[in-house]
Amino acid sequence: MTAISHRDRAVLRAVAAGRCQLSGRFLLVDGMGCCDQFVGPRLTEAGLISSDPGVASLTETGRALLEAA
């Protein structure tokens, strides 16, 4: 299983709730830039959230990781 931080897990929960958008490499949460500028690219590169611009969504791996917690 992929080890992730509490912050990463909170972002994954926000993505699962439909509160996030990807704008380029930046992740917006509730319409505001996430304070951790690296979280979007980090979770995308880990294969936990989709890399498509627009509303962010969990990948199957991201969903499984959240469900396992």
CSV table of N, CA and C in Angstrom, one decimal:
chain,number,residue,atom,x,y,z
A,1,MET,N,0.8,-1.2,0.0
A,1,MET,CA,0.0,0.0,0.0
A,1,MET,C,0.9,1.2,0.0
A,2,THR,N,0.4,2.3,-0.6
A,2,THR,CA,1.2,3.6,-0.7
A,2,THR,C,1.0,4.3,0.6
A,3,ALA,N,2.1,4.7,1.2
A,3,ALA,CA,2.1,5.5,2.4
A,3,ALA,C,1.8,7.0,2.1
A,4,ILE,N,0.8,7.6,2.7
A,4,ILE,CA,0.5,9.0,2.4
A,4,ILE,C,0.3,9.7,3.7
A,5,SER,N,0.5,11.0,3.7
A,5,SER,CA,0.4,11.8,4.9
A,5,SER,C,-1.1,12.1,5.2
A,6,HIS,N,-1.3,12.6,6.4
A,6,HIS,CA,-2.6,13.0,6.8
A,6,HIS,C,-3.2,14.1,5.9
A,7,ARG,N,-2.3,15.0,5.5
A,7,ARG,CA,-2.7,16.1,4.6
A,7,ARG,C,-3.2,15.5,3.2
A,8,ASP,N,-2.4,14.5,2.7
A,8,ASP,CA,-2.7,13.9,1.5
A,8,ASP,C,-4.1,13.2,1.6
A,9,ARG,N,-4.3,12.5,2.7
A,9,ARG,CA,-5.5,11.8,2.9
A,9,ARG,C,-6.7,12.8,3.0
A,10,ALA,N,-6.5,13.9,3.6
A,10,ALA,CA,-7.6,14.9,3.7
A,10,ALA,C,-7.9,15.5,2.3
A,11,VAL,N,-6.9,15.7,1.4
A,11,VAL,CA,-7.1,16.1,0.1
A,11,VAL,C,-7.8,15.0,-0.7
A,12,LEU,N,-7.5,13.8,-0.5
A,12,LEU,CA,-8.2,12.7,-1.2
A,12,LEU,C,-9.7,12.7,-0.8
A,13,ARG,N,-10.0,12.9,0.5
A,13,ARG,CA,-11.4,13.0,0.9
A,13,ARG,C,-12.1,14.2,0.2
A,14,ALA,N,-11.4,15.3,0.1
A,14,ALA,CA,-12.0,16.5,-0.6
A,14,ALA,C,-12.3,16.2,-2.0
A,15,VAL,N,-11.3,15.5,-2.7
A,15,VAL,CA,-11.5,15.1,-4.1
A,15,VAL,C,-12.7,14.1,-4.2
A,16,ALA,N,-12.8,13.2,-3.3
A,16,ALA,CA,-13.9,12.2,-3.3
A,16,ALA,C,-15.3,12.9,-3.1
A,17,ALA,N,-15.3,14.0,-2.4
A,17,ALA,CA,-16.5,14.8,-2.1
A,17,ALA,C,-16.8,15.7,-3.3
A,18,GLY,N,-16.0,15.8,-4.3
A,18,GLY,CA,-16.2,16.7,-5.4
A,18,GLY,C,-15.9,18.1,-5.2
A,19,ARG,N,-15.0,18.4,-4.2
A,19,ARG,CA,-14.7,19.8,-3.9
A,19,ARG,C,-13.4,20.3,-4.6
A,20,CYS,N,-12.8,19.5,-5.5
A,20,CYS,CA,-11.5,19.9,-6.0
A,20,CYS,C,-11.5,20.0,-7.5
A,21,GLN,N,-10.7,20.9,-8.0
A,21,GLN,CA,-10.5,21.0,-9.5
A,21,GLN,C,-9.0,21.0,-9.8
A,22,LEU,N,-8.6,20.5,-10.9
A,22,LEU,CA,-7.2,20.6,-11.4
A,22,LEU,C,-7.2,21.7,-12.4
A,23,SER,N,-6.2,22.6,-12.2
A,23,SER,CA,-6.0,23.7,-13.2
A,23,SER,C,-4.5,23.7,-13.5
A,24,GLY,N,-4.2,23.0,-14.6
A,24,GLY,CA,-2.8,22.8,-14.9
A,24,GLY,C,-2.2,21.9,-13.9
A,25,ARG,N,-1.1,22.3,-13.2
A,25,ARG,CA,-0.6,21.4,-12.1
A,25,ARG,C,-1.1,21.8,-10.7
A,26,PHE,N,-2.0,22.8,-10.7
A,26,PHE,CA,-2.5,23.3,-9.4
A,26,PHE,C,-3.8,22.7,-9.0
A,27,LEU,N,-3.9,22.4,-7.7
A,27,LEU,CA,-5.2,21.8,-7.2
A,27,LEU,C,-5.9,22.9,-6.5
A,28,LEU,N,-7.2,23.1,-6.9
A,28,LEU,CA,-8.1,24.1,-6.2
A,28,LEU,C,-9.0,23.3,-5.3
A,29,VAL,N,-9.2,23.8,-4.1
A,29,VAL,CA,-10.1,23.2,-3.2
A,29,VAL,C,-11.1,24.2,-2.8
A,30,ASP,N,-12.4,23.9,-3.1
A,30,ASP,CA,-13.5,24.9,-2.9
A,30,ASP,C,-13.2,26.2,-3.6
A,31,GLY,N,-12.6,26.1,-4.8
A,31,GLY,CA,-12.3,27.3,-5.6
A,31,GLY,C,-11.0,28.1,-5.2
A,32,MET,N,-10.3,27.7,-4.2
A,32,MET,CA,-9.1,28.4,-3.7
A,32,MET,C,-7.9,27.5,-3.9
A,33,GLY,N,-6.8,28.1,-4.2
A,33,GLY,CA,-5.5,27.3,-4.4
A,33,GLY,C,-5.2,26.6,-3.1
A,34,CYS,N,-4.8,25.3,-3.2
A,34,CYS,CA,-4.4,24.6,-2.0
A,34,CYS,C,-3.1,25.1,-1.5
A,35,CYS,N,-2.9,25.2,-0.2
A,35,CYS,CA,-1.7,25.8,0.4
A,35,CYS,C,-0.5,25.0,0.1
A,36,ASP,N,-0.7,23.7,-0.1
A,36,ASP,CA,0.5,22.8,-0.5
A,36,ASP,C,0.5,22.7,-2.0
A,37,GLN,N,1.4,23.5,-2.6
A,37,GLN,CA,1.4,23.6,-4.1
A,37,GLN,C,1.9,22.3,-4.7
A,38,PHE,N,2.4,21.4,-4.0
A,38,PHE,CA,2.9,20.2,-4.5
A,38,PHE,C,2.0,19.0,-4.4
A,39,VAL,N,0.9,19.2,-3.7
A,39,VAL,CA,0.0,18.1,-3.4
A,39,VAL,C,-0.7,17.6,-4.7
A,40,GLY,N,-1.1,18.4,-5.6
A,40,GLY,CA,-1.8,18.0,-6.8
A,40,GLY,C,-0.8,17.2,-7.7
A,41,PRO,N,0.3,17.7,-8.0
A,41,PRO,CA,1.3,16.9,-8.8
A,41,PRO,C,1.7,15.6,-8.1
A,42,ARG,N,1.9,15.6,-6.7
A,42,ARG,CA,2.3,14.5,-6.0
A,42,ARG,C,1.2,13.3,-6.1
A,43,LEU,N,0.0,13.7,-5.9
A,43,LEU,CA,-1.1,12.7,-5.9
A,43,LEU,C,-1.4,12.2,-7.3
A,44,THR,N,-1.2,13.1,-8.3
A,44,THR,CA,-1.4,12.7,-9.7
A,44,THR,C,-0.3,11.7,-10.1
A,45,GLU,N,0.9,12.1,-9.8
A,45,GLU,CA,2.0,11.2,-10.1
A,45,GLU,C,2.0,9.9,-9.4
A,46,ALA,N,1.4,9.9,-8.2
A,46,ALA,CA,1.2,8.6,-7.5
A,46,ALA,C,0.1,7.8,-8.0
A,47,GLY,N,-0.7,8.4,-9.0
A,47,GLY,CA,-1.8,7.6,-9.6
A,47,GLY,C,-3.0,7.6,-8.7
A,48,LEU,N,-3.2,8.5,-7.8
A,48,LEU,CA,-4.3,8.5,-6.8
A,48,LEU,C,-5.4,9.4,-7.3
A,49,ILE,N,-5.1,10.5,-8.1
A,49,ILE,CA,-6.2,11.3,-8.6
A,49,ILE,C,-5.9,11.4,-10.1
A,50,SER,N,-7.0,11.7,-10.9
A,50,SER,CA,-6.9,11.8,-12.3
A,50,SER,C,-6.0,13.0,-12.7
A,51,SER,N,-5.4,12.9,-13.9
A,51,SER,CA,-4.6,14.0,-14.3
A,51,SER,C,-5.3,14.9,-15.3
A,52,ASP,N,-6.6,14.7,-15.6
A,52,ASP,CA,-7.4,15.4,-16.5
A,52,ASP,C,-7.7,16.8,-15.9
A,53,PRO,N,-7.6,17.9,-16.7
A,53,PRO,CA,-8.0,19.2,-16.1
A,53,PRO,C,-9.5,19.2,-15.9
A,54,GLY,N,-10.0,20.0,-15.0
A,54,GLY,CA,-11.4,20.1,-14.6
A,54,GLY,C,-11.6,19.5,-13.2
A,55,VAL,N,-12.8,19.0,-13.0
A,55,VAL,CA,-13.1,18.5,-11.7
A,55,VAL,C,-12.2,17.3,-11.4
A,56,ALA,N,-11.5,17.3,-10.3
A,56,ALA,CA,-10.6,16.2,-9.9
A,56,ALA,C,-11.4,15.0,-9.5
A,57,SER,N,-10.9,13.8,-9.8
A,57,SER,CA,-11.6,12.6,-9.4
A,57,SER,C,-10.5,11.6,-8.9
A,58,LEU,N,-11.0,10.7,-8.1
A,58,LEU,CA,-10.1,9.6,-7.6
A,58,LEU,C,-9.9,8.6,-8.7
A,59,THR,N,-8.7,8.0,-8.7
A,59,THR,CA,-8.5,6.8,-9.6
A,59,THR,C,-9.0,5.6,-8.7
A,60,GLU,N,-9.0,4.5,-9.4
A,60,GLU,CA,-9.4,3.2,-8.6
A,60,GLU,C,-8.4,3.0,-7.5
A,61,THR,N,-7.1,3.3,-7.7
A,61,THR,CA,-6.1,3.2,-6.6
A,61,THR,C,-6.4,4.1,-5.5
A,62,GLY,N,-6.7,5.4,-5.8
A,62,GLY,CA,-7.0,6.4,-4.8
A,62,GLY,C,-8.2,6.0,-4.0
A,63,ARG,N,-9.2,5.5,-4.7
A,63,ARG,CA,-10.5,5.1,-4.0
A,63,ARG,C,-10.2,3.9,-3.1
A,64,ALA,N,-9.4,2.9,-3.5
A,64,ALA,CA,-9.1,1.8,-2.7
A,64,ALA,C,-8.3,2.2,-1.5
A,65,LEU,N,-7.4,3.1,-1.7
A,65,LEU,CA,-6.6,3.6,-0.5
A,65,LEU,C,-7.4,4.2,0.5
A,66,LEU,N,-8.4,5.1,0.1
A,66,LEU,CA,-9.3,5.7,1.1
A,66,LEU,C,-10.2,4.7,1.8
A,67,GLU,N,-10.7,3.7,1.0
A,67,GLU,CA,-11.6,2.7,1.6
A,67,GLU,C,-10.8,1.8,2.6
A,68,ALA,N,-9.5,1.6,2.4
A,68,ALA,CA,-8.7,0.7,3.3
A,68,ALA,C,-8.4,1.4,4.6
A,69,ALA,N,-8.6,2.7,4.7
A,69,ALA,CA,-8.3,3.4,6.0
A,69,ALA,C,-9.3,3.2,7.0
